[in-house]
Amino acid sequence: METDLLHVALRAGAIYLPDDLPTGTPAQITGPVLGVTSQLLKLGYAPTEQLLHALNGVPPTQLLQILDVVNEVMGTDLNWAPLVRGWDIPTGETFADHLVTLVANLWGEEAGFHGTRLPCGHLIPDGTFPLERYNGCPFCGRQFDTAGFVYQGQGSKLKPLQLWRDAELAAHLRLLLESTVPLNATQADSLKRLLRHLPWPQGIDIKMKETSMLVVDALVEAGHDEQAGTLLTSPTDVLRYLWYRHTGYAQLVKPRTLVNKARIAHSHHYLPLDDSQQAAQDKENALRLHYDRRWCRRVAAWLNALDIDPEKACEQMHPHRAMWVRFIRALRLVEYSHRPSHERLNALLTAFHSQQYPVWQGRVNAGKLKRDTAATLALLKQRPGAFARCLLSTMLWFGPEEVLPAFAQVAHGLPPRLLLTLGSLAAGYFDGEKRMVRPVAAAGRLVDPNPLLRLYSQQQRDDMAIAVNDIYRQSMRRRWEAQQPAASTVYIDPRLDAVPVPVGDRSTTVHDAGSALQGTRFAVEGDNVRIFLQWGKGLPAMHLDMDLSVAITYDDHEEQCAYFNLAPQGAKHSGDIREIPDQVGTAEYVELDLPVLTQRGARFAVFSCNAYSNGELSPGLTVGWMDSRHRMAVDEKTGVAYDPSTVTQLIRIGNDNAKGLVFGVLDVARRVIIWLEMPYGGQNVLALNTAGINAFLKKLAAKPTVGQMLRDKAEVQHLTVTDKRDSADEAYTYQWALDTAAVASVLLKE
């Protein structure tokens, strides 16, 4: 059984069993299956009855394989011991302890300091740190003692595990390939795994260019260059794939953006440790292009096969002309263009180098500067997608009276995801306040409102937002009316009213234990929330300082629970580890006491992790939080406080990382945790801008919810909404909504 397929199914809340396995019987459950079920329950998973019966036909060796995958995902074989043993009781360490220890290590025992010499070489003076409470050095943060166990079975909620067969796996592959919204990091990783093991489905229509890049890469790796070329329909597609292959980004991110990202990630508070300039130079060197003859022939053949007018192709190439110049040189395309049967490539490069081609965007910009409304709108209507992306600013430039009717004429040709994004962004754009934006490969940032907003009254701006929203709603109604529903009754899970539609804020982290859409709200069951961070898996012992922090906001001030403030009221930190042990990684925890925070008037608690060391967050780093109605233990001897059965959310950092990441916001009064993903720059939580978080939450709140859109769709299609799931023709559950591709196939079908 392929572990890749088990991982993909587990992300969807299922266990995959191939069709060629023996079919289980509903007879008495066998001993091995009972053993696996018992282990899964301790890890927080509950197999359905159908899955239990199917497992009866699985050999014991493959049952072990399933259990190994679940344990790997939940990290039960890693070191979960923090720096402090029994850290739920603070050690009482102070800044003075660190200062005295620093002086003692500078002057040594010869100056009269007496204490304990640790394996790291540091002298801990008597009367400072209580060494019996530590698993390592409290001064340098090196961990000496690790733990080989985790708690199990303390959770008060179980995650159901469904049965997947070959048909469900193939349907999931088709759903990912035909998704009408960009795939997030989890879906992209799942698609790569599925393409390695499943046959290519027939009749696939790939909607997203970024999805095409993943498929092209799989085909190239399999040696199917000609088939891959059929998915590259323009020079921009070819450039996008080459850049994806070179950098891992399926979007055309400019080289200077990646260089600046490396420079920021390697900056340091302590100037002698700042290697930002060297990191920027290293990134520039890494971005240099080098191709062998095999790749030169491959790309030349792709470009030569494009059936497109050279001038039109050059116009598409123009926005990235500097990148094209580098690729043309590195791929020796001029040389290949002179070879027989490469006439199209020759014509393309001749037009490109002569620069005798019109540029659509230049004509649009000229029309705006000349205030030529008719000519500018005529050009914009030629490209509805570009019109949609500049609609809001164009309304301010020319006025909504002429712009909106022109846009309404072409709105029917736009993908629903673009219309939905416009509708949800309009109110925030026209309210005149700063907005949160998140450029590709960069941290989120606040941007000032458009200065042209000052030319309009508040009522006019409100009317503009309503008008844009009306266009979006009318367009969606027309699309739904044109569809032929297969059902007459539908069930809509009430929890879907708290799940935003998955458009515009894709996740760049991997959710191995189950997905969640940004903006989803998780109710807190107990009086404590425990946040965790685990990093260093598979790495040798080294200095690698990752930090877990919580920023607690009050009406008049803000407090942090971090390495520099281990025990503020209502929160406890497990200690700062800066040097990881060999291969098994290490952990940090923060526990929040909700009754204390409520009593003190706390409003929000923001969960954050940062890379204090030079560089970005370590790939493979895992963060999340635990919650249970039952008491969650902390081991007195090792400090281990991890229990997979209590995990509410668990994410793994991929390769597209930032210096810091906000991964959750606790609304203390409402006792709900809002899942979000907001990268930011800075070595610790003090760099966090709470105004940016508020703007991001406002942006998420402006999105329509899945439940709301399903009810609107049911109303348009004259379907009956029932509260009885079993009797409904179609049931839209919370588990279904966690798959963004599935949601898009129902609500945003083109």
XYZ file of C-alpha atoms in Angstrom, residues 204-580:
377
model
C -10.113 16.642 -17.702
C -10.483 20.401 -18.153
C -7.880 22.166 -16.005
C -9.188 25.614 -15.074
C -6.255 27.103 -13.136
C -2.856 27.907 -14.637
C -1.111 27.103 -11.365
C -2.642 23.631 -11.382
C -1.410 23.187 -14.949
C 2.143 23.857 -13.787
C 1.981 20.947 -11.332
C 0.649 18.661 -14.052
C 3.251 19.813 -16.585
C 6.008 19.105 -14.078
C 4.676 15.598 -13.451
C 4.510 14.934 -17.198
C 8.041 16.240 -17.766
C 9.367 14.046 -14.966
C 7.642 11.076 -16.616
C 9.245 11.925 -19.980
C 6.026 13.054 -21.713
C 7.309 16.376 -23.083
C 4.900 16.518 -26.000
C 1.849 15.942 -23.802
C 3.142 18.563 -21.360
C 3.444 21.033 -24.227
C -0.284 20.765 -24.969
C -0.978 22.390 -21.581
C 1.277 25.355 -22.386
C -0.870 27.533 -24.632
C 1.027 30.836 -24.469
C 4.560 32.149 -23.887
C 3.453 33.215 -20.401
C 2.588 29.593 -19.599
C 6.066 28.506 -20.673
C 7.698 31.220 -18.566
C 5.481 30.367 -15.597
C 6.509 26.724 -15.732
C 10.214 27.501 -16.104
C 10.020 29.845 -13.103
C 8.075 27.273 -11.091
C 10.702 24.662 -11.899
C 13.476 27.055 -10.879
C 12.004 28.634 -7.728
C 9.002 26.545 -6.651
C 6.589 29.453 -7.218
C 3.750 28.826 -9.668
C 3.270 32.604 -9.876
C 5.647 34.896 -11.748
C 7.392 36.449 -8.748
C 10.033 38.964 -9.771
C 13.632 38.039 -8.857
C 14.138 41.205 -6.812
C 11.183 40.201 -4.615
C 12.856 36.898 -3.771
C 16.186 38.622 -3.139
C 14.532 41.126 -0.782
C 12.764 38.284 0.993
C 16.095 36.554 1.636
C 17.639 39.824 2.831
C 14.832 40.424 5.341
C 14.872 36.826 6.591
C 18.591 36.970 7.410
C 18.606 40.328 9.166
C 19.337 40.199 12.898
C 18.867 42.473 15.912
C 22.506 41.904 16.864
C 24.522 43.441 14.027
C 27.528 41.050 14.232
C 25.091 38.202 13.452
C 23.390 40.053 10.589
C 24.200 38.318 7.296
C 21.427 39.866 5.213
C 23.771 41.166 2.502
C 25.428 37.785 2.064
C 22.019 36.075 1.977
C 20.847 38.471 -0.732
C 23.970 37.755 -2.776
C 23.520 34.006 -2.310
C 19.924 34.306 -3.489
C 20.988 36.226 -6.573
C 23.482 33.483 -7.362
C 20.841 30.795 -6.819
C 18.493 32.548 -9.263
C 21.037 32.466 -12.082
C 19.832 30.332 -14.975
C 21.743 27.309 -16.267
C 20.243 24.803 -18.716
C 21.649 21.818 -20.553
C 20.948 21.050 -24.209
C 18.077 18.731 -23.345
C 16.170 21.570 -21.690
C 17.045 23.964 -24.511
C 15.544 21.608 -27.087
C 12.473 21.008 -24.917
C 11.616 24.696 -24.428
C 12.401 25.576 -28.055
C 9.966 22.870 -29.169
C 7.259 24.162 -26.814
C 7.565 27.750 -28.044
C 7.741 26.674 -31.680
C 4.531 24.668 -31.263
C 2.515 27.696 -30.080
C -0.073 28.647 -32.672
C -0.229 32.348 -31.841
C 0.447 35.583 -33.697
C 4.010 36.809 -32.911
C 2.871 40.344 -32.048
C 0.182 39.050 -29.705
C 2.692 36.685 -28.110
C 5.195 39.515 -27.622
C 2.518 41.630 -25.979
C 1.986 38.828 -23.456
C 5.742 38.592 -22.896
C 6.199 42.334 -22.399
C 5.285 42.625 -18.654
C 8.138 40.201 -17.886
C 10.502 41.313 -20.623
C 13.573 41.407 -18.362
C 12.976 37.807 -17.288
C 12.432 36.726 -20.883
C 15.766 38.236 -21.935
C 17.522 36.096 -19.322
C 15.678 32.920 -20.303
C 16.227 33.446 -24.045
C 19.950 33.764 -23.418
C 20.192 30.841 -20.971
C 18.158 28.508 -23.207
C 20.058 29.489 -26.388
C 16.728 30.112 -28.090
C 18.223 32.391 -30.745
C 20.472 29.537 -31.856
C 17.566 27.088 -31.989
C 15.366 29.578 -33.865
C 17.710 29.333 -36.889
C 17.325 25.575 -37.150
C 15.015 23.987 -39.724
C 11.345 23.563 -38.703
C 11.637 26.302 -36.053
C 10.079 29.067 -38.154
C 7.495 30.060 -35.528
C 10.169 30.436 -32.868
C 12.219 32.545 -35.278
C 9.275 34.851 -36.003
C 8.531 35.185 -32.289
C 12.085 36.148 -31.330
C 12.398 38.530 -34.282
C 9.291 40.406 -33.161
C 10.418 40.334 -29.526
C 13.870 41.780 -30.200
C 12.587 44.433 -32.621
C 10.089 45.682 -29.996
C 7.705 46.640 -32.807
C 4.518 45.448 -31.163
C 1.619 47.220 -29.417
C 1.138 46.955 -25.649
C -2.461 46.839 -24.465
C -1.695 48.068 -20.954
C 0.168 51.057 -22.357
C -2.886 52.093 -24.370
C -5.082 51.727 -21.271
C -2.733 53.902 -19.226
C -2.619 56.508 -21.997
C -6.421 56.568 -22.160
C -6.647 57.155 -18.423
C -4.163 60.004 -18.518
C -6.061 61.636 -21.397
C -9.370 61.119 -19.561
C -10.667 59.323 -22.651
C -13.404 57.340 -20.936
C -14.927 55.709 -24.010
C -11.615 54.495 -25.452
C -10.334 53.243 -22.090
C -13.506 51.305 -21.280
C -13.550 49.826 -24.782
C -10.026 48.517 -24.219
C -10.881 47.168 -20.760
C -13.905 45.297 -22.101
C -11.563 43.415 -24.426
C -10.015 41.761 -21.358
C -12.664 41.194 -18.663
C -10.167 39.698 -16.208
C -7.922 42.759 -16.306
C -11.032 44.968 -16.105
C -12.113 43.193 -12.912
C -8.695 43.613 -11.306
C -8.700 47.374 -11.820
C -12.459 47.941 -11.500
C -12.454 49.649 -8.096
C -9.688 52.126 -8.927
C -11.201 52.793 -12.368
C -14.532 53.659 -10.717
C -12.748 56.325 -8.691
C -10.877 57.629 -11.748
C -13.786 57.974 -14.190
C -16.758 57.745 -11.842
C -19.097 54.764 -11.312
C -21.843 56.055 -13.645
C -19.971 55.021 -16.799
C -17.649 52.312 -15.477
C -20.174 49.997 -13.807
C -22.500 49.616 -16.843
C -19.470 48.831 -19.011
C -18.260 46.225 -16.536
C -21.725 44.677 -16.227
C -21.638 43.964 -19.970
C -18.638 41.636 -19.595
C -19.161 40.303 -16.050
C -20.820 37.137 -17.371
C -17.493 36.092 -18.923
C -15.575 36.235 -15.645
C -14.889 33.259 -13.369
C -17.124 33.288 -10.268
C -14.123 33.361 -7.908
C -13.063 36.724 -9.348
C -16.552 38.174 -8.972
C -16.813 36.889 -5.412
C -13.444 38.436 -4.558
C -14.612 41.774 -5.951
C -17.826 41.625 -3.956
C -16.064 40.851 -0.677
C -13.295 43.445 -1.163
C -15.468 46.365 -2.264
C -16.665 47.433 1.191
C -13.135 47.433 2.628
C -11.720 49.280 -0.385
C -14.254 52.113 -0.310
C -14.408 52.654 3.477
C -11.265 54.813 3.392
C -9.288 52.817 5.967
C -6.007 50.949 5.605
C -6.282 47.510 4.028
C -4.323 44.322 4.602
C -2.748 42.900 1.451
C -0.536 39.872 1.083
C 1.728 39.888 -1.969
C 3.025 36.579 -3.263
C 6.279 35.527 -1.534
C 6.071 38.419 0.924
C 4.679 39.151 4.355
C 1.281 40.762 4.739
C 1.268 44.532 4.978
C -1.091 47.441 5.511
C -1.596 49.767 2.543
C -3.019 53.262 2.610
C -6.428 53.910 1.049
C -6.646 55.229 -2.498
C -6.236 59.038 -2.270
C -9.008 59.494 -4.861
C -11.500 58.372 -2.209
C -11.336 61.904 -0.809
C -13.118 63.160 -3.932
C -16.281 61.274 -2.956
C -18.608 61.515 0.020
C -19.129 58.596 2.391
C -22.583 57.994 0.930
C -21.178 57.855 -2.603
C -18.507 55.382 -1.523
C -21.088 53.196 0.215
C -23.224 53.232 -2.929
C -20.221 52.120 -5.005
C -19.602 49.143 -2.717
C -23.279 48.150 -2.870
C -23.309 48.459 -6.672
C -20.261 46.184 -7.058
C -21.822 43.666 -4.693
C -25.068 43.753 -6.687
C -23.213 42.900 -9.905
C -21.588 39.930 -8.163
C -24.895 38.670 -6.741
C -26.801 39.083 -10.010
C -24.086 37.265 -11.928
C -24.086 34.370 -9.452
C -27.890 34.134 -9.600
C -27.791 33.902 -13.402
C -25.197 31.128 -13.228
C -27.163 29.147 -10.648
C -30.402 29.564 -12.608
C -28.699 28.122 -15.691
C -27.631 24.987 -13.793
C -29.875 21.941 -13.594
C -29.934 20.718 -9.975
C -29.951 16.971 -9.453
C -31.592 17.231 -6.032
C -34.824 18.639 -4.650
C -33.886 18.714 -0.947
C -30.581 19.709 0.636
C -29.126 19.597 4.129
C -26.805 22.456 5.153
C -24.729 21.951 8.292
C -25.307 24.948 10.626
C -21.550 25.105 11.268
C -21.032 26.212 7.657
C -22.286 29.673 8.650
C -18.892 30.138 10.338
C -16.835 28.953 7.342
C -15.842 31.646 4.795
C -15.913 30.808 1.100
C -12.375 29.661 0.133
C -11.357 32.434 -2.252
C -8.507 34.917 -2.055
C -6.527 33.733 0.987
C -4.994 30.397 0.162
C -2.909 28.679 2.798
C 0.817 28.117 2.228
C 1.133 25.612 5.077
C 0.399 21.894 4.857
C -2.473 20.405 6.870
C -1.564 16.742 7.235
C -4.144 15.933 9.911
C -7.162 17.635 8.334
C -7.754 20.960 6.618
C -9.435 24.154 7.743
C -10.289 27.255 5.747
C -8.918 30.600 6.847
C -11.480 32.382 8.980
C -12.964 29.146 10.348
C -13.935 29.463 14.023
C -13.249 26.682 16.517
C -15.161 26.690 19.798
C -13.011 26.158 22.901
C -14.323 23.336 25.074
C -12.238 23.650 28.231
C -10.786 26.412 30.379
C -7.305 26.072 28.898
C -5.825 26.315 25.419
C -2.362 24.850 24.890
C -0.357 26.076 21.891
C 2.596 23.993 20.719
C 5.607 24.245 18.431
C 7.791 21.308 17.316
C 10.792 21.674 15.032
C 14.071 20.012 14.087
C 12.780 16.625 12.896
C 15.467 14.844 10.879
C 18.096 17.535 11.528
C 21.425 17.078 13.315
C 22.066 18.776 16.642
C 22.622 22.437 15.871
C 21.747 26.013 16.774
C 18.239 26.562 15.399
C 16.195 29.015 17.435
C 12.462 28.977 16.688
C 10.164 30.784 19.116
C 6.548 30.280 20.135
C 4.749 33.351 21.471
C 1.303 34.701 22.295
C 0.385 38.393 22.159
C -2.471 39.197 24.560
C -4.341 42.420 23.820
C -6.334 44.442 26.339
C -8.305 47.644 25.874
C -5.409 49.842 26.968
C -2.259 47.747 26.592
C -0.708 44.561 25.251
C 1.270 41.772 26.915
C 3.395 39.005 25.455
C 4.002 35.479 26.648
C 7.343 34.696 25.028
C 10.949 33.776 25.773
C 11.467 37.189 27.400
C 8.296 37.006 29.541
C 7.604 33.405 30.520
C 4.723 33.828 32.953
C 2.437 36.846 32.490
C -0.892 36.566 34.267
C -3.104 34.056 32.477
C -0.315 32.426 30.437
C 2.712 30.153 30.937
C 5.648 29.424 28.617
C 7.704 26.211 28.693
C 11.080 27.906 28.157
C 13.257 29.013 25.256
C 15.217 26.306 23.407
C 17.873 27.599 21.031
C 19.877 24.454 20.229
C 18.030 21.342 19.096
